[in-house]
mmCIF file with all atom_site columns, C-alpha atoms in Angstrom:
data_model
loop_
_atom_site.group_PDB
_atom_site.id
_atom_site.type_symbol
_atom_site.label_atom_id
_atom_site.label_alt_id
_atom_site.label_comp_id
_atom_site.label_asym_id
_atom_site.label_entity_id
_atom_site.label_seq_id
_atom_site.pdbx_PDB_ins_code
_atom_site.Cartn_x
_atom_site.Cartn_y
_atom_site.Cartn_z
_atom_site.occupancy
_atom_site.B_iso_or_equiv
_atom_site.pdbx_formal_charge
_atom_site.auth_seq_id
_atom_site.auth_comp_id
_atom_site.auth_asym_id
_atom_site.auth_atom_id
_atom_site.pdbx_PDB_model_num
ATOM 1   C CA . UNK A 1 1   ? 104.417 77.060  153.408 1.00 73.00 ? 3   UNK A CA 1
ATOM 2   C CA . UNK A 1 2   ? 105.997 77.605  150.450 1.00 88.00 ? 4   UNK A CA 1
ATOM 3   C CA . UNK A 1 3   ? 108.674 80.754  150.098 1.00 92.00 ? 5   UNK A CA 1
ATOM 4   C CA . UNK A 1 4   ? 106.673 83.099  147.901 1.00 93.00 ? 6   UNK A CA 1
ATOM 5   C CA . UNK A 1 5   ? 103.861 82.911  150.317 1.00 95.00 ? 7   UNK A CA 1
ATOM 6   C CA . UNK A 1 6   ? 105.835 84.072  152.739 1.00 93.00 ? 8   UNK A CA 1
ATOM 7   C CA . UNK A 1 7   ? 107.213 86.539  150.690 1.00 93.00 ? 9   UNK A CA 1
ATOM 8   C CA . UNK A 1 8   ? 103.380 87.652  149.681 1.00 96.00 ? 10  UNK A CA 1
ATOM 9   C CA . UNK A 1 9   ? 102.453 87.449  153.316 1.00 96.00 ? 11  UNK A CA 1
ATOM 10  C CA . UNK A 1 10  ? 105.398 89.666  154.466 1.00 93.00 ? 12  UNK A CA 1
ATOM 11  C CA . UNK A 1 11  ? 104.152 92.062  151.485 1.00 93.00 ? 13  UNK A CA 1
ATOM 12  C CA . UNK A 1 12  ? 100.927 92.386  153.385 1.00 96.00 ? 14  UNK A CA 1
ATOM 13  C CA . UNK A 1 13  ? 102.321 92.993  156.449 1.00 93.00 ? 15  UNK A CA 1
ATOM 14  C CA . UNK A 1 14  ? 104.525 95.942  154.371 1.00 90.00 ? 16  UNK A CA 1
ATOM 15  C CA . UNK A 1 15  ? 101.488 97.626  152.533 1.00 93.00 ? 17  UNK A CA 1
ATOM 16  C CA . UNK A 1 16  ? 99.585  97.593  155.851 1.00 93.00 ? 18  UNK A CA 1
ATOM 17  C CA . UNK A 1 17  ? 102.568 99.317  157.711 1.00 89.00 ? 19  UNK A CA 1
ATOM 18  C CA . UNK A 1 18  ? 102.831 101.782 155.153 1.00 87.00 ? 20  UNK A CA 1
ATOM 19  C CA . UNK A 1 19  ? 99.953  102.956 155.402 1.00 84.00 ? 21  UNK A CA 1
ATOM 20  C CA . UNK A 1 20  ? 100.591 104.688 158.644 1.00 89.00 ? 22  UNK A CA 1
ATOM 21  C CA . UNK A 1 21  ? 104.650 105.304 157.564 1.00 82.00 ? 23  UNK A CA 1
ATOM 22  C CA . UNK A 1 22  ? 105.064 108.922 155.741 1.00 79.00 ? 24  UNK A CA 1
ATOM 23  C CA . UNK A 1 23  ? 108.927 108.033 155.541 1.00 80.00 ? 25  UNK A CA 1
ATOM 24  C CA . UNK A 1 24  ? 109.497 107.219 151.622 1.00 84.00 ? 26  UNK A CA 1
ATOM 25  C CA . UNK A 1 25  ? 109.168 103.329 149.780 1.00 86.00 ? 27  UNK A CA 1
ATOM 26  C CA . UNK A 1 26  ? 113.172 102.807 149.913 1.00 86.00 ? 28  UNK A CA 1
ATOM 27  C CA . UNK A 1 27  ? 113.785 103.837 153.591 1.00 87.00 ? 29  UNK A CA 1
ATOM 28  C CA . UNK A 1 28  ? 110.289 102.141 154.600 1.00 84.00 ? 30  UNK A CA 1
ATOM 29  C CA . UNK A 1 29  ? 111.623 98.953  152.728 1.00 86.00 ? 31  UNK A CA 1
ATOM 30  C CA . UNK A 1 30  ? 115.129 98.905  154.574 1.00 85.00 ? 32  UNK A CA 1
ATOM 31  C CA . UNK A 1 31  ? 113.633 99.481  158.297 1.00 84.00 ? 33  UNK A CA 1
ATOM 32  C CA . UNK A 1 32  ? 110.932 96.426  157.543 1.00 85.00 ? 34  UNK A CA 1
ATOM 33  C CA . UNK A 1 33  ? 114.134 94.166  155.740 1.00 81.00 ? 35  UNK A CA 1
ATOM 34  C CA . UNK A 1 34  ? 116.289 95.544  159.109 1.00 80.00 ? 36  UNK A CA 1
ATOM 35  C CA . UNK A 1 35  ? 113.519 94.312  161.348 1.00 82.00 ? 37  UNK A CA 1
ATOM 36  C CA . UNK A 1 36  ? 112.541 90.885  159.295 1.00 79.00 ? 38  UNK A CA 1
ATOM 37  C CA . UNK A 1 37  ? 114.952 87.676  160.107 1.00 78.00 ? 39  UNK A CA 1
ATOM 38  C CA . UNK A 1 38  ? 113.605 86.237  156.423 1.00 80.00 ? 40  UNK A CA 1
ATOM 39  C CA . UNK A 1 39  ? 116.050 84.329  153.708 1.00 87.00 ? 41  UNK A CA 1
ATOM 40  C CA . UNK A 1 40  ? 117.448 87.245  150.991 1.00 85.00 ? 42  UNK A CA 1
ATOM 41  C CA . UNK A 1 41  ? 115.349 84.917  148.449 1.00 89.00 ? 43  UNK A CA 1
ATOM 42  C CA . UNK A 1 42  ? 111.987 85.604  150.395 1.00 89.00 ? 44  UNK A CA 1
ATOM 43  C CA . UNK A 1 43  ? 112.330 89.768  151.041 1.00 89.00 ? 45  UNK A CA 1
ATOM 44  C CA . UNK A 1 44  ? 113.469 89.892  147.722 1.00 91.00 ? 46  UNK A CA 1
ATOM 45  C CA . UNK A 1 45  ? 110.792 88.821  145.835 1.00 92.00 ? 47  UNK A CA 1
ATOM 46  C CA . UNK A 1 46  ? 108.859 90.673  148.699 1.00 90.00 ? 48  UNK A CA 1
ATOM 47  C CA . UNK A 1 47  ? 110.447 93.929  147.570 1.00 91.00 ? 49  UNK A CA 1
ATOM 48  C CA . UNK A 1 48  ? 109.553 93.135  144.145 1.00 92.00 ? 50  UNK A CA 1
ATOM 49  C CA . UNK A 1 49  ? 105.924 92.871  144.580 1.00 94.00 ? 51  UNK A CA 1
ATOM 50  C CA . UNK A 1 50  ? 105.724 96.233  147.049 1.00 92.00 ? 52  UNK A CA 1
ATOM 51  C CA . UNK A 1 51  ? 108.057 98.173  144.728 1.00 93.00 ? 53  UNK A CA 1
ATOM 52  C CA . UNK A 1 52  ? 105.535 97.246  141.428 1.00 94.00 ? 54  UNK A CA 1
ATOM 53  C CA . UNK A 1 53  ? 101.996 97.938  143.968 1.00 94.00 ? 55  UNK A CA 1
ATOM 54  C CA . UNK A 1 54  ? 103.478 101.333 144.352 1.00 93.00 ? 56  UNK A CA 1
ATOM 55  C CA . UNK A 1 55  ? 105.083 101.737 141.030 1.00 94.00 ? 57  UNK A CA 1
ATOM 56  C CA . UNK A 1 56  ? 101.109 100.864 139.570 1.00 96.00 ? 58  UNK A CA 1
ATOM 57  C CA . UNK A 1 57  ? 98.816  102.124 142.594 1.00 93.00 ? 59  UNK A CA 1
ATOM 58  C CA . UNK A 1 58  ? 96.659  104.267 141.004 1.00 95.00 ? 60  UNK A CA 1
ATOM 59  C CA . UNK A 1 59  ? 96.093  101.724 138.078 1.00 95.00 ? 61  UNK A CA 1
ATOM 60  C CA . UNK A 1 60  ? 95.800  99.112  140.606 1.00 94.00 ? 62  UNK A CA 1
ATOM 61  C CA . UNK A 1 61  ? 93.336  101.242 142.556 1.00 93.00 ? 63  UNK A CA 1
ATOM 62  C CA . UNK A 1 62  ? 91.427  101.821 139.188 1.00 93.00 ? 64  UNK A CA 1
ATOM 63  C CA . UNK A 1 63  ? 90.539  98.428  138.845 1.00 93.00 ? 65  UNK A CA 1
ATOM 64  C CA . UNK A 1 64  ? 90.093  97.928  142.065 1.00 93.00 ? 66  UNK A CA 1
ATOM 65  C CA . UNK A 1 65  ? 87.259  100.791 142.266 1.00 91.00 ? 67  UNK A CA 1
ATOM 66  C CA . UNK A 1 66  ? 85.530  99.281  138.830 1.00 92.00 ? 68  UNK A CA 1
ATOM 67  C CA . UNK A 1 67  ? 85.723  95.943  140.434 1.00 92.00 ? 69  UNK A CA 1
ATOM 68  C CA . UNK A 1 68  ? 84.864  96.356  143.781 1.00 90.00 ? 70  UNK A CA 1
ATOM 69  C CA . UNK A 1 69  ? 81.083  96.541  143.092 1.00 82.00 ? 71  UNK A CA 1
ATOM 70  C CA . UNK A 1 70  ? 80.256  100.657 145.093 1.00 77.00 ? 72  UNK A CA 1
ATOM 71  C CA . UNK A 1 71  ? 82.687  99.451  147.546 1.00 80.00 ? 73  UNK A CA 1
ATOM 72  C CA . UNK A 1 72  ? 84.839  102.620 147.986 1.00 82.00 ? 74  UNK A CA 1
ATOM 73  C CA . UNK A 1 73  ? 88.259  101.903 148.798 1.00 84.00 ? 75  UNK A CA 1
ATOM 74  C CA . UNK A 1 74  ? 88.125  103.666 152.231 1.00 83.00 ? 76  UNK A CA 1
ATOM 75  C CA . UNK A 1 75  ? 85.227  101.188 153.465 1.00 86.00 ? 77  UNK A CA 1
ATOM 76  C CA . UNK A 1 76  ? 87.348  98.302  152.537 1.00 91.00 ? 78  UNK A CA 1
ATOM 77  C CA . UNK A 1 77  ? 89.225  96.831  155.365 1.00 92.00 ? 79  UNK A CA 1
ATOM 78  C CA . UNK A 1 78  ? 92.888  97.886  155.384 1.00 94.00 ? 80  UNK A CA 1
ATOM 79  C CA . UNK A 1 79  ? 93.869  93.716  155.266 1.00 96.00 ? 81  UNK A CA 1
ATOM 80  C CA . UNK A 1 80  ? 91.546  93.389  151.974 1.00 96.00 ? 82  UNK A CA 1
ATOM 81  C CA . UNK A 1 81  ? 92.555  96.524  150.383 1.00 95.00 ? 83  UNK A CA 1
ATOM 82  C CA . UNK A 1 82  ? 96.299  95.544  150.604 1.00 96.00 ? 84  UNK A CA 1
ATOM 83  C CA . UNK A 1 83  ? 95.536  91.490  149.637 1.00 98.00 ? 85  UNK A CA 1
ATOM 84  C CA . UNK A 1 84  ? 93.541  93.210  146.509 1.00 97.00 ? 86  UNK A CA 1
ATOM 85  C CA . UNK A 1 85  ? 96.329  95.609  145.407 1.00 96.00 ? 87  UNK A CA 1
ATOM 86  C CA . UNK A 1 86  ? 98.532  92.759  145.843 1.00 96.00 ? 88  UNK A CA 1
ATOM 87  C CA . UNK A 1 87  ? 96.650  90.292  143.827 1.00 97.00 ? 89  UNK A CA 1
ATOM 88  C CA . UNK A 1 88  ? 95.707  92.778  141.292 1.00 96.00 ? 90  UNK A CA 1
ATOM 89  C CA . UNK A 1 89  ? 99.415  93.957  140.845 1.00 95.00 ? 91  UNK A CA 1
ATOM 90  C CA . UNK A 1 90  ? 100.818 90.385  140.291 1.00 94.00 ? 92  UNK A CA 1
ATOM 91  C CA . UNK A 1 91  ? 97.770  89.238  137.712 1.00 94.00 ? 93  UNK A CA 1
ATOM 92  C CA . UNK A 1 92  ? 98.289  92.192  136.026 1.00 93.00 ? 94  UNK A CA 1
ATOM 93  C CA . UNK A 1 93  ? 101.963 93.465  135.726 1.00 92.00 ? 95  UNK A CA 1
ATOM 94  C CA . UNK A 1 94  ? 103.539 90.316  136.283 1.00 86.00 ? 96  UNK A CA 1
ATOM 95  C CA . UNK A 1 95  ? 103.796 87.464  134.564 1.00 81.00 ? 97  UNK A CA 1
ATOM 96  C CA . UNK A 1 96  ? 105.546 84.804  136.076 1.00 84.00 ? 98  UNK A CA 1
ATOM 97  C CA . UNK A 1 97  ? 102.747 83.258  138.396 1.00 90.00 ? 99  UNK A CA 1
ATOM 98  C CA . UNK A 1 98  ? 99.726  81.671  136.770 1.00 93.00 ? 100 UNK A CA 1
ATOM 99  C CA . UNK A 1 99  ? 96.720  84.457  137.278 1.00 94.00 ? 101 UNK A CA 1
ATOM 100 C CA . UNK A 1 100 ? 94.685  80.752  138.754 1.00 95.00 ? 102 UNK A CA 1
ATOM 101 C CA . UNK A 1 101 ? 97.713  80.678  141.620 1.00 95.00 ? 103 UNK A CA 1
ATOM 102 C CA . UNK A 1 102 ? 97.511  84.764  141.910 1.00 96.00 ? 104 UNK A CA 1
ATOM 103 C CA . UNK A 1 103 ? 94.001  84.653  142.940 1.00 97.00 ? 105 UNK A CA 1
ATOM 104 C CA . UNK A 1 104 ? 94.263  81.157  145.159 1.00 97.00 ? 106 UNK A CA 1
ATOM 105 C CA . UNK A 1 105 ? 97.401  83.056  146.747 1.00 97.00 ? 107 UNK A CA 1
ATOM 106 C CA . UNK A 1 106 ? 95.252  86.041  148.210 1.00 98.00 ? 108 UNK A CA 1
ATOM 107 C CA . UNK A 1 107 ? 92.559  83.809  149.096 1.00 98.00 ? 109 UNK A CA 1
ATOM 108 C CA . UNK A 1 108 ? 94.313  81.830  151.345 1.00 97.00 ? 110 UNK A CA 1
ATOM 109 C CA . UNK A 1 109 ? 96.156  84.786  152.924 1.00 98.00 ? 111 UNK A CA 1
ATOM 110 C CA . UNK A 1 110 ? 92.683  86.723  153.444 1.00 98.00 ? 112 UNK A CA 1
ATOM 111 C CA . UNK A 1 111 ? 91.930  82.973  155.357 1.00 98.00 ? 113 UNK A CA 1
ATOM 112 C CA . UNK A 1 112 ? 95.334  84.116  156.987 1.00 97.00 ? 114 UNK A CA 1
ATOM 113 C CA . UNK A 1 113 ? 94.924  87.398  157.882 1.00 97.00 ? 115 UNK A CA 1
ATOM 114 C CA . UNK A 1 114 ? 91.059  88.975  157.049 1.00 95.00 ? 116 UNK A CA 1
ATOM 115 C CA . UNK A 1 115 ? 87.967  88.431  158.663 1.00 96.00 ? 117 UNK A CA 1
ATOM 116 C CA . UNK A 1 116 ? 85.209  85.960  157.751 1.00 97.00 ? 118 UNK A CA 1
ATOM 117 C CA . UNK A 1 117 ? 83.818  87.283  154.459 1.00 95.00 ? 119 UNK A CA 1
ATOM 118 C CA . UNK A 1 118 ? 87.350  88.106  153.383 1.00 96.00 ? 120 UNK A CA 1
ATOM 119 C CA . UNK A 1 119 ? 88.518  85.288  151.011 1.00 98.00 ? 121 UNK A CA 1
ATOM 120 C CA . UNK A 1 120 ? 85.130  85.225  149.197 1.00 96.00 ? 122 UNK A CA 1
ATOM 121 C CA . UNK A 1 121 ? 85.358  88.990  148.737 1.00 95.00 ? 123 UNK A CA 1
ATOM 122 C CA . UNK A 1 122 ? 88.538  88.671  147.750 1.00 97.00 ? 124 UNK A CA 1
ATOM 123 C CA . UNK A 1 123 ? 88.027  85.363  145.408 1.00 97.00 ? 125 UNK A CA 1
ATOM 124 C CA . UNK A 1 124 ? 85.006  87.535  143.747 1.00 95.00 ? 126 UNK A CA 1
ATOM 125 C CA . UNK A 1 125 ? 86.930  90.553  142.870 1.00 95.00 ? 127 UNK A CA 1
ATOM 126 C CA . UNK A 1 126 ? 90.239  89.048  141.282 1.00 96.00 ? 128 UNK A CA 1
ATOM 127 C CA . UNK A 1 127 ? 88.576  86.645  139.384 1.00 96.00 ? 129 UNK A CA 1
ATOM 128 C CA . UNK A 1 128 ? 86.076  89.295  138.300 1.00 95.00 ? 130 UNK A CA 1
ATOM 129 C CA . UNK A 1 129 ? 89.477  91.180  137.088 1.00 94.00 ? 131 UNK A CA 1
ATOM 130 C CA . UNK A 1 130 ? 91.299  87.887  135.718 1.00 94.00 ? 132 UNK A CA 1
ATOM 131 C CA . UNK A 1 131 ? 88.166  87.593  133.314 1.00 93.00 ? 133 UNK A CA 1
ATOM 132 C CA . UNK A 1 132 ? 87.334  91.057  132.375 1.00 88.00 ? 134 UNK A CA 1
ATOM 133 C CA . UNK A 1 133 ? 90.621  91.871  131.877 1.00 85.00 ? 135 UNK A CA 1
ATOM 134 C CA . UNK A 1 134 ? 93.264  89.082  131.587 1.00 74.00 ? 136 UNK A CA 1
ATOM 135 C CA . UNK A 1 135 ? 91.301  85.677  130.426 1.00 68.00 ? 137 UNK A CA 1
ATOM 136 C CA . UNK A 1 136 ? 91.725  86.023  126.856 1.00 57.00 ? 138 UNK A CA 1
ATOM 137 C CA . UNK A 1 137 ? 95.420  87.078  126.666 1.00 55.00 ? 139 UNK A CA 1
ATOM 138 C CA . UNK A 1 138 ? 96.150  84.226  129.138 1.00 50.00 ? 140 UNK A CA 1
ATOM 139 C CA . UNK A 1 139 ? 94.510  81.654  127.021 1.00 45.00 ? 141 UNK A CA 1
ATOM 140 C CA . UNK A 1 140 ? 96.432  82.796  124.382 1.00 40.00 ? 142 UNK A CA 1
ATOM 141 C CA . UNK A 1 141 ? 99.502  82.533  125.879 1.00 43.00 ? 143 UNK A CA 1
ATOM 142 C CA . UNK A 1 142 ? 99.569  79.049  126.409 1.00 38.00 ? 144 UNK A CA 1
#
């Protein structure tokens, strides 16, 4: 498995924790980093990708509402909600992975970590963002 899955996979596990952690994101960070034996390469890109869900969550949770299809975000399962915000975050304010890897990324983690209907839920919904909202300025990028 290749480092930034890892690194996505341990961003999961983050978001998930947080949810049920009222400390704030930079003593929540160094308590997971304390606890994770991970190469500096892996929790740092890690950090990146929590640091920018939380720096963007309510625009993240936007599209994830107009997306979603009258799923609200509380009847989401906690695993999906997080692999969304993740996926979401990195097609949207990132630009260094390929949106086509972004969304085959959080598929195979919802395989990973979500329950059977996960990775086509997931699959639907980020490539439902990737085209609404990304397709033609990543065509035109190339």
């Amino acid at each position: 498995m290749g480092k930034r899955r890892v690194a996505r996979e341990l961003a999961l596990k983050f978001l998930y924790q947080s949810e049920f952690n009222t400390d704030d994101l930079e003593t929540q960070i160094a308590q997971f980093c304390e606890r994770s034996d991970t190469q500096a390469e892996i929790i740092e890109f890690m950090r990146v990708l929590v640091v920018k869900v939380f720096a963007h969550a309510e625009e993240v949770d936007v599209l994830l509402k107009k997306f979603s299809d009258h799923w609200a975000l509380e009847r989401m399962s906690m695993v999906d909600r997080n692999i969304l915000r993740l996926g979401i975050c990195e097609l949207v304010f990132t630009t260094a992975t390929p949106p086509k890897v972004t969304i085959n990324e959080a598929v195979e983690i919802a395989k990973k970590f979500g329950t059977e209907d996960s990775p086509d839920f997931i699959n639907g919904i980020l490539d439902k963002v990737f085209k609404e909202t990304l397709k033609d300025t990543s065509s035109t990028a190339k």
